Tab-separated table of C-alpha atoms in Angstrom:
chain	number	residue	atom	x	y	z
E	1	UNK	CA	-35.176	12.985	9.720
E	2	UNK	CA	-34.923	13.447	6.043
E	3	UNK	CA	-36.022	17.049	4.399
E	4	UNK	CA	-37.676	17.543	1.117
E	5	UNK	CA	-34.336	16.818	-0.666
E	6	UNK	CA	-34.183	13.443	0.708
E	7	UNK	CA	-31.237	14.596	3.016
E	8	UNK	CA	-30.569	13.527	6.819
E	9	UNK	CA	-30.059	16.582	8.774
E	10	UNK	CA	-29.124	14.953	11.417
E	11	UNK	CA	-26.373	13.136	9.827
E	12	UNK	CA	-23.124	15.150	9.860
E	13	UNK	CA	-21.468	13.052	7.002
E	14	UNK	CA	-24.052	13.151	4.567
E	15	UNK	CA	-24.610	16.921	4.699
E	16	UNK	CA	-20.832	16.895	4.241
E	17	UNK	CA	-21.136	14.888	0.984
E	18	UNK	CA	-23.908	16.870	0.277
E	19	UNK	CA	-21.935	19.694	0.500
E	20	UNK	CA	-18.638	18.452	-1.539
E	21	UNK	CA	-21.175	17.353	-4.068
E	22	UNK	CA	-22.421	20.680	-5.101
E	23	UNK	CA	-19.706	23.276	-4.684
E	24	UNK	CA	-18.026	22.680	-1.018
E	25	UNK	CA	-18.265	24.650	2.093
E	26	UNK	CA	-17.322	28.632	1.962
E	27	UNK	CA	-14.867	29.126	4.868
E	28	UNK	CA	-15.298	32.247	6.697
E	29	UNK	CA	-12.032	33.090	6.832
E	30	UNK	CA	-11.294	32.933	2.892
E	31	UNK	CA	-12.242	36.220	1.389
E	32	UNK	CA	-10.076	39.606	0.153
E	33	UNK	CA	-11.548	43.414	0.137
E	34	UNK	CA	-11.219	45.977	-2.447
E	35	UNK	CA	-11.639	49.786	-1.849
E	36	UNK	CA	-12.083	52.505	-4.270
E	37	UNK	CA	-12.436	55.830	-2.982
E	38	UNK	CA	-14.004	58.898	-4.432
E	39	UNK	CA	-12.937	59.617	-8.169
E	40	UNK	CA	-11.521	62.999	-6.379
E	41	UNK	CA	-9.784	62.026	-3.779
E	42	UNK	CA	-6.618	61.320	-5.289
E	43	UNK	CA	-5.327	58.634	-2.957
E	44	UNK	CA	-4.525	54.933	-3.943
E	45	UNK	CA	-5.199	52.920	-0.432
E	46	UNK	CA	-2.458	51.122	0.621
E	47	UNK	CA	-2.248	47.440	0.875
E	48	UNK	CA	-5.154	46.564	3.607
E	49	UNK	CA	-5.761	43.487	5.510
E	50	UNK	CA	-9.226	42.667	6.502
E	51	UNK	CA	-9.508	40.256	9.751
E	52	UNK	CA	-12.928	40.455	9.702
E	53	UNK	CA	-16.140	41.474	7.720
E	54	UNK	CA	-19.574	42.227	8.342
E	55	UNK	CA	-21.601	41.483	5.524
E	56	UNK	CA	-24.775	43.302	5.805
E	57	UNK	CA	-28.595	42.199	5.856
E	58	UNK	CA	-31.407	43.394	4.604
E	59	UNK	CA	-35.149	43.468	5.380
E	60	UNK	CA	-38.649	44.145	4.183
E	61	UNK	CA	-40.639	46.829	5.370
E	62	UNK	CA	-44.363	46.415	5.607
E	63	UNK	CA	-47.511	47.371	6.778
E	64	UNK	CA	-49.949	45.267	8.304
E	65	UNK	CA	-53.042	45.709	5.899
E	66	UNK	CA	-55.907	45.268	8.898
E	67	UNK	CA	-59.106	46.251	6.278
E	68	UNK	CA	-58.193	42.624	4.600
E	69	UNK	CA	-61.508	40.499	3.747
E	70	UNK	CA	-59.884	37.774	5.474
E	71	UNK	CA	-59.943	37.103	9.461
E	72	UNK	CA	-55.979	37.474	9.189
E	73	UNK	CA	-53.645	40.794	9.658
E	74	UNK	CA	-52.108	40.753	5.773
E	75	UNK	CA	-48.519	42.179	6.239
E	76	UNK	CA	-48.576	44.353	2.690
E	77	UNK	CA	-44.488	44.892	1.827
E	78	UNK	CA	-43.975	48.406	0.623
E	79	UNK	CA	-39.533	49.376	1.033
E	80	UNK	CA	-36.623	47.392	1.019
E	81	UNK	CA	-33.953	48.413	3.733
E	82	UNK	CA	-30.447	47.029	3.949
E	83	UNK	CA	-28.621	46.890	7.191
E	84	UNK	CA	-27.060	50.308	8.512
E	85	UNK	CA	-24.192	48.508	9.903
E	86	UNK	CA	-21.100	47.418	7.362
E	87	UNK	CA	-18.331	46.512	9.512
E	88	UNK	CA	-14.892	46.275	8.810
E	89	UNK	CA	-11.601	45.280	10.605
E	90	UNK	CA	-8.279	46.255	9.195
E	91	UNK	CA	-5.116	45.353	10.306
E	92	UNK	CA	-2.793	48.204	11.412
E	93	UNK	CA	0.562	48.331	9.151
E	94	UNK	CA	3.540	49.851	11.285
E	95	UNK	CA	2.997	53.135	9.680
E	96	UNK	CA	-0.365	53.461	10.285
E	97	UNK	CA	-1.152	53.655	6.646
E	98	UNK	CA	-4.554	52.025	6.900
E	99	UNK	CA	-5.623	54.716	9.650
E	100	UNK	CA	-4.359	57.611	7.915
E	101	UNK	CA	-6.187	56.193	4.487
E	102	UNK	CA	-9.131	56.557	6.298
E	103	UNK	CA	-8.597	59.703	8.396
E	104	UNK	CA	-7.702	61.566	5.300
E	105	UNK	CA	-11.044	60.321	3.600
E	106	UNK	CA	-13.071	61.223	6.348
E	107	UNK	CA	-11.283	64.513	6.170
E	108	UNK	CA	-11.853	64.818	2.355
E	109	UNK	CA	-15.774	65.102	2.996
E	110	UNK	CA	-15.167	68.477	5.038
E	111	UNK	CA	-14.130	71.191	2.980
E	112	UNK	CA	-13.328	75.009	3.982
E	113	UNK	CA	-14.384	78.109	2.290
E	114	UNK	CA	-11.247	78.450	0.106
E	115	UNK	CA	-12.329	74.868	-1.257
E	116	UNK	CA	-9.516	72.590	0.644
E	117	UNK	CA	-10.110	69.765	3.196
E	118	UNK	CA	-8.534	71.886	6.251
E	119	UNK	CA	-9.809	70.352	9.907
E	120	UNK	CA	-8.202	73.538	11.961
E	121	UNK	CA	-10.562	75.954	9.665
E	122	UNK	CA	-13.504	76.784	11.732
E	123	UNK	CA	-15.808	77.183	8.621
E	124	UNK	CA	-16.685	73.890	6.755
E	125	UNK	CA	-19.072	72.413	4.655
E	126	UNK	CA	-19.791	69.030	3.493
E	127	UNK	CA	-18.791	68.097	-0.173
E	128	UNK	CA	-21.696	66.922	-2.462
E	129	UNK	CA	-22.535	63.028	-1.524
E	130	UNK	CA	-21.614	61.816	-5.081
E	131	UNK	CA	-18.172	63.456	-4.788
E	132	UNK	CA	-17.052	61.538	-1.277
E	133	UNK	CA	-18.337	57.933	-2.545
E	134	UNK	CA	-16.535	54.909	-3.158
E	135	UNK	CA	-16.941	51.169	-3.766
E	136	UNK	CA	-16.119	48.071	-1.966
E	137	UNK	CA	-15.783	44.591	-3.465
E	138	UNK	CA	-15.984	41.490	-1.076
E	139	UNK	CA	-14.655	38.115	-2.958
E	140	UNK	CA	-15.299	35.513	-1.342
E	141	UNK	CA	-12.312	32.759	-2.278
E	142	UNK	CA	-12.242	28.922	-2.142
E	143	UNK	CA	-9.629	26.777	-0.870
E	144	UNK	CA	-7.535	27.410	-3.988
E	145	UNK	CA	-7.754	31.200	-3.611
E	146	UNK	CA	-10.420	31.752	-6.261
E	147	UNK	CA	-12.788	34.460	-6.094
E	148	UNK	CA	-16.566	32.297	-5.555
E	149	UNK	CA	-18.205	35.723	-5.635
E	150	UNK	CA	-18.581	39.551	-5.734
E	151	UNK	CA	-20.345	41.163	-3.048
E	152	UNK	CA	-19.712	45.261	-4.032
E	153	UNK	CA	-21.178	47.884	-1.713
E	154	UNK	CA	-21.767	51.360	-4.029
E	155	UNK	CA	-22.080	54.979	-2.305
E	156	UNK	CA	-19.364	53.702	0.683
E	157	UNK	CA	-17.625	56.263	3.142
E	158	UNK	CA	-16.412	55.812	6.360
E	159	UNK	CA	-18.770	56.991	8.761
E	160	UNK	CA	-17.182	55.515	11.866
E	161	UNK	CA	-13.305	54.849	13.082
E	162	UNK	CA	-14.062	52.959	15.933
E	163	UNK	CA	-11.734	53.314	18.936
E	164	UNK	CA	-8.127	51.504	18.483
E	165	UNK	CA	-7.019	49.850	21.018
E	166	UNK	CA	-3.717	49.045	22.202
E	167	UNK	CA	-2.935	46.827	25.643
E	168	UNK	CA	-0.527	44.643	27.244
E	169	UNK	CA	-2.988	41.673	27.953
E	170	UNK	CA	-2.012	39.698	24.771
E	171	UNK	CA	1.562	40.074	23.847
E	172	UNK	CA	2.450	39.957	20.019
E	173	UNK	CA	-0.645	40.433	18.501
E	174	UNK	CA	-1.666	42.313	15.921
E	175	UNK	CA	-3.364	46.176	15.859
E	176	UNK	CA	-6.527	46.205	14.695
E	177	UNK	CA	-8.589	49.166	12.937
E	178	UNK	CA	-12.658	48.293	13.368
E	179	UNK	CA	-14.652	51.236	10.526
E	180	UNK	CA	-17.769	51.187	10.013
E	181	UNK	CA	-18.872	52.076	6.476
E	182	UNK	CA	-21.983	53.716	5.296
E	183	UNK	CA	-23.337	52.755	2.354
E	184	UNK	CA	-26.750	53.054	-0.120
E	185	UNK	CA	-26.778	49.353	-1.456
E	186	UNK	CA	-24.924	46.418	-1.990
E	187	UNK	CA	-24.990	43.657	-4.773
E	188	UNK	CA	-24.120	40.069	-4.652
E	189	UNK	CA	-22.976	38.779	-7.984
C-alpha cells in the first residue's frame, strides 16, 4: 500500500531504490569514535576500537494539563531528557591500554588531600565536574569511509566499567571492554 510519498512499503525493491536515490542506507557497522578527555588529565587515549555503540534517546517530559476546556487530558511538555544510558564497547589491545585509559580517568575524578589522584588514600574528594569532562564524537561513515555525520556527546566521563569477561566457550575471539558513559547532552550535526 502506497504512503503519502507515493512509495510501496511493502515492496522491498522500491524502498531500496528509494533509498539509493536519496543518499543510500547507513550500515550499522560503519562508524569511528573519538574521545577527548578532561583538558587536565594529561593523557592522549590510545588507539580504541569500538565494536559497538549505543547511541542515546531522548524524550519529552510532560504533564497532563487535566483543567483543559476540552473533554481531552492535554499532555503540556515542560523538560527535555536524554537517555541516561551511553554505551560503549571497546576492544581490549594486548596491553590493556583501553582499560587502563579508562581506569586512570575514573581515578582522575578522586583526588586526596595533598591534591593527587591516589586510590589507597583513605581521604578523597571529587574534583569539580567541569574539570573531569570530556567529549565524544560518533561519525557515522559510508561505504567509502566518509564521515555522513557528527554525533558529539559534551560533559562525558566514565561512570561505569562494566565487568570483562574472559571464557573458553568461543576460542579466538576478541576481549571486549563494555563502559558506560555519563553525559549532559549530545548533538547531532
Amino acid at each position: 500500500m502506497p504512503d503519502n510519498n507515493g512509495l510501496n512499503n511493502s515492496d522491498i525493491s522500491t524502498l531500496i531504490g528509494f533509498f539509493q536515490k536519496v543518499s543510500g542506507f547507513q550500515l550499522a557497522n560503519r562508524f569511528k569514535i573519538n574521545t577527548t578527555p578532561p583538558v587536565g588529565f594529561g593523557e592522549t587515549p590510545p588507539p580504541m576500537f569500538a565494536t559497538l555503540v549505543q547511541i542515546p534517546g531522548q524524550n519529552i517530559q510532560y504533564y497532563p494539563d487535566t483543567l483543559a476546556p476540552s473533554d481531552s487530558v492535554i499532555d503540556m511538555p515542560i523538560k527535555r531528557e536524554y537517555d541516561r544510558r551511553f554505551i560503549v564497547d571497546f576492544i581490549v589491545d594486548k596491553n590493556w591500554n583501553v582499560r587502563r585509559f579508562f581506569e586512570r580517568w575514573i581515578n582522575y575524578i578522586f583526588i586526596n588531600n595533598n591534591g593527587t589522584s591516589d586510590r589507597t588514600s583513605p581521604s578523597t574528594v571529587v574534583r569539580l565536574y567541569n574539570d573531569i569532562t570530556g567529549t565524544m564524537v560518533i561519525n557515522p561513515l559510508d561505504v567509502n569511509s566518509a564521515t555522513n555525520r557528527a554525533i558529539t556527546l559534551y560533559n562525558i566521563w566514565p561512570a561505569l566499567i562494566l565487568p570483562t569477561q574472559m571464557m573458553n566457550d568461543n576460542p579466538n575471539t576478541y576481549l571486549t571492554l563494555t563502559v558506560d558513559m555519563n553525559y549532559r547532552y549530545y548533538v547531532i550535526d
